[in-house]
Coordinates of C-alpha atoms in Angstrom, one line a residue:
M1 CA 26.6 -9.6 -6.4
N2 CA 27.5 -6.1 -7.9
R3 CA 26.1 -2.7 -6.2
G4 CA 23.0 -2.4 -8.9
T5 CA 21.7 -6.1 -8.0
F6 CA 22.0 -6.0 -4.6
F7 CA 20.2 -2.4 -3.8
A8 CA 17.6 -4.4 -7.3
T9 CA 16.9 -7.6 -4.8
T10 CA 17.0 -5.4 -1.2
G11 CA 14.5 -3.6 -2.6
F12 CA 12.6 -6.1 -4.3
L13 CA 11.9 -8.4 -1.6
I14 CA 11.1 -4.4 0.9
G15 CA 8.6 -4.6 -1.7
I16 CA 7.1 -8.0 -1.4
A17 CA 6.5 -6.9 1.9
G18 CA 5.3 -3.6 1.5
L19 CA 3.1 -5.0 -1.3
S20 CA 1.7 -7.3 1.0
F21 CA 0.9 -5.4 3.7
A22 CA -1.2 -3.0 1.0
I23 CA -3.6 -5.9 -0.1
I24 CA -3.8 -7.1 3.5
A25 CA -5.0 -3.5 4.7
L26 CA -7.1 -3.9 1.3
A27 CA -8.5 -7.1 1.6
T28 CA -9.9 -6.9 5.3
T29 CA -12.5 -5.7 7.8
R30 CA -10.5 -4.2 10.1
W31 CA -10.4 0.1 9.3
R32 CA -12.6 0.4 12.6
W33 CA -13.2 -1.8 15.4
D34 CA -16.5 -1.4 17.8
T35 CA -14.7 -2.9 20.5
S36 CA -18.7 -3.1 22.5
T37 CA -20.3 -5.4 19.6
G38 CA -17.0 -6.4 17.2
R39 CA -18.9 -4.4 14.2
Q40 CA -15.7 -4.1 11.9
N41 CA -15.8 -1.8 9.6
G42 CA -13.6 -2.5 6.2
L43 CA -13.3 -0.6 2.9
F44 CA -15.7 -3.6 0.8
E45 CA -17.3 -5.3 3.6
S46 CA -18.7 -4.4 7.2
C47 CA -19.7 -7.2 9.3
L48 CA -21.7 -7.5 12.2
I49 CA -20.7 -9.0 14.4
G50 CA -16.9 -10.5 14.7
G51 CA -14.7 -13.2 12.1
R52 CA -17.1 -13.2 8.8
E53 CA -20.0 -14.1 10.1
F54 CA -22.9 -11.4 8.5
C55 CA -21.1 -9.6 6.9
I56 CA -22.7 -7.2 4.2
T57 CA -21.0 -6.2 0.9
S58 CA -21.2 -3.5 -1.5
T59 CA -18.7 -0.5 -3.3
T60 CA -21.8 1.6 -3.4
R61 CA -23.4 2.4 -0.1
Y62 CA -20.5 3.7 1.7
E63 CA -19.5 7.4 1.5
P64 CA -16.9 9.5 -1.1
Y65 CA -13.8 9.5 1.5
V66 CA -14.1 5.2 2.0
Q67 CA -14.4 4.6 -1.9
A68 CA -11.9 7.4 -2.6
T69 CA -10.0 5.6 0.3
Q70 CA -9.9 2.6 -1.8
A71 CA -9.9 4.1 -5.5
F72 CA -6.6 5.6 -4.0
L73 CA -5.2 1.7 -1.9
I74 CA -5.7 -0.7 -5.3
M75 CA -3.8 2.5 -7.2
G76 CA -1.2 2.1 -5.0
C77 CA -1.5 -1.8 -5.2
I78 CA -0.9 -1.5 -9.6
C79 CA 1.7 0.7 -9.1
S80 CA 3.4 -0.6 -6.4
F81 CA 3.2 -4.3 -8.4
L82 CA 4.5 -2.5 -11.5
G83 CA 7.2 -1.1 -9.2
L84 CA 8.1 -4.2 -8.4
I85 CA 8.2 -6.0 -12.3
V86 CA 10.1 -3.1 -13.0
N87 CA 13.1 -3.4 -10.5
L88 CA 12.9 -7.8 -10.9
L89 CA 13.8 -6.6 -15.1
N90 CA 16.5 -4.2 -13.8
A91 CA 17.9 -6.8 -11.1
C92 CA 17.4 -9.7 -13.1
G93 CA 19.2 -7.3 -15.8
K94 CA 16.2 -8.3 -18.1
G95 CA 15.5 -4.2 -18.4
T96 CA 16.7 -1.1 -19.9
N97 CA 18.9 1.0 -18.8
K98 CA 17.0 3.2 -17.3
C99 CA 15.0 0.8 -15.5
H100 CA 16.1 1.7 -12.2
L101 CA 14.5 5.1 -12.2
Y102 CA 10.9 3.7 -13.5
A103 CA 11.0 1.4 -10.8
G104 CA 12.2 4.3 -8.5
I105 CA 9.5 6.7 -10.0
L106 CA 6.7 3.9 -9.7
Y107 CA 7.4 3.2 -6.1
I108 CA 7.4 6.9 -5.5
F109 CA 3.8 7.1 -7.4
S110 CA 2.7 4.3 -5.0
G111 CA 3.7 5.7 -1.4
V112 CA 2.0 8.7 -2.6
F113 CA -1.8 7.1 -3.8
L114 CA -1.2 5.2 -0.3
L115 CA -0.2 8.1 1.5
V116 CA -3.8 10.6 0.4
A117 CA -5.9 6.8 0.8
C118 CA -4.6 6.9 4.8
A119 CA -4.6 10.7 5.0
V120 CA -7.9 11.1 3.7
Y121 CA -9.6 7.6 6.1
T122 CA -8.0 8.9 9.0
G123 CA -8.6 13.0 8.6
E124 CA -12.4 11.7 7.3
S125 CA -12.8 9.4 10.4
R126 CA -11.1 10.7 13.2
P127 CA -14.0 13.5 14.1
K128 CA -16.4 10.1 13.7
L129 CA -15.2 7.5 15.8
A130 CA -17.7 7.0 19.0
A131 CA -15.9 6.8 22.5
V132 CA -16.4 2.8 21.2
E133 CA -14.8 3.0 18.5
V134 CA -11.1 2.2 17.5
F135 CA -8.9 2.5 14.4
G136 CA -8.4 -1.9 13.0
Y137 CA -5.2 -3.3 12.1
S138 CA -5.6 -2.7 8.7
L139 CA -5.5 0.9 8.6
W140 CA -2.0 0.9 10.5
L141 CA -0.6 -1.6 7.7
A142 CA -1.8 1.1 5.3
W143 CA -0.1 3.3 6.7
A144 CA 2.8 0.7 8.0
S145 CA 3.0 -0.2 3.7
L146 CA 3.1 3.1 3.2
I147 CA 6.6 4.4 5.1
I148 CA 8.0 0.8 3.3
H149 CA 7.7 2.2 -0.2
L150 CA 8.8 5.4 0.7
L151 CA 11.7 3.9 1.6
V152 CA 12.2 1.3 -0.9
V153 CA 12.8 4.3 -2.7
P154 CA 15.9 4.7 -2.5
F155 CA 16.7 1.2 -3.2
A156 CA 15.1 1.9 -6.6
F157 CA 17.2 4.6 -7.9
L158 CA 20.6 3.4 -6.5
S159 CA 20.2 -0.6 -8.1
K160 CA 21.8 1.0 -11.2
D161 CA 24.2 -0.7 -12.7
R162 CA 27.5 0.5 -13.5
K163 CA 27.7 0.1 -17.1
F164 CA 25.6 2.8 -18.0
D165 CA 27.4 6.6 -17.3
Y166 CA 24.3 8.9 -17.4
V167 CA 21.7 9.6 -14.2

């Protein structure tokens, strides 16, 4: 296995972990959690009692910062998915000679989108948290996904095959 294939494969596997964390964070309801009542607030639904019972699903009743978080997290997942596809093409040798650049740029965009989503939610929610409310694991998974996506960028850029003499 040459150096370019190693970096592309490693970046692809780490990118899968980052995308998985982002999708789990997007789909779960533990962005904010009330420790006294068990109420869970997610990006797309809010559950009154722990578990999946008594959940209310709506995308229009949330505050603008939650809607911005939804949008940026979805854009981050889309860019991450596209980066995975381009990175896989690069690892298999099926893409163009600039696939590693495209994959790196897509991972940078997904990292920036995830950063904006997490920062907006954390910045707007922190002052509004009640004494018994805490941030849940969904927000921490989104932050972890952001870190993973930014760690994947060097792997994508270093996955250039040696046969090309540019960049």
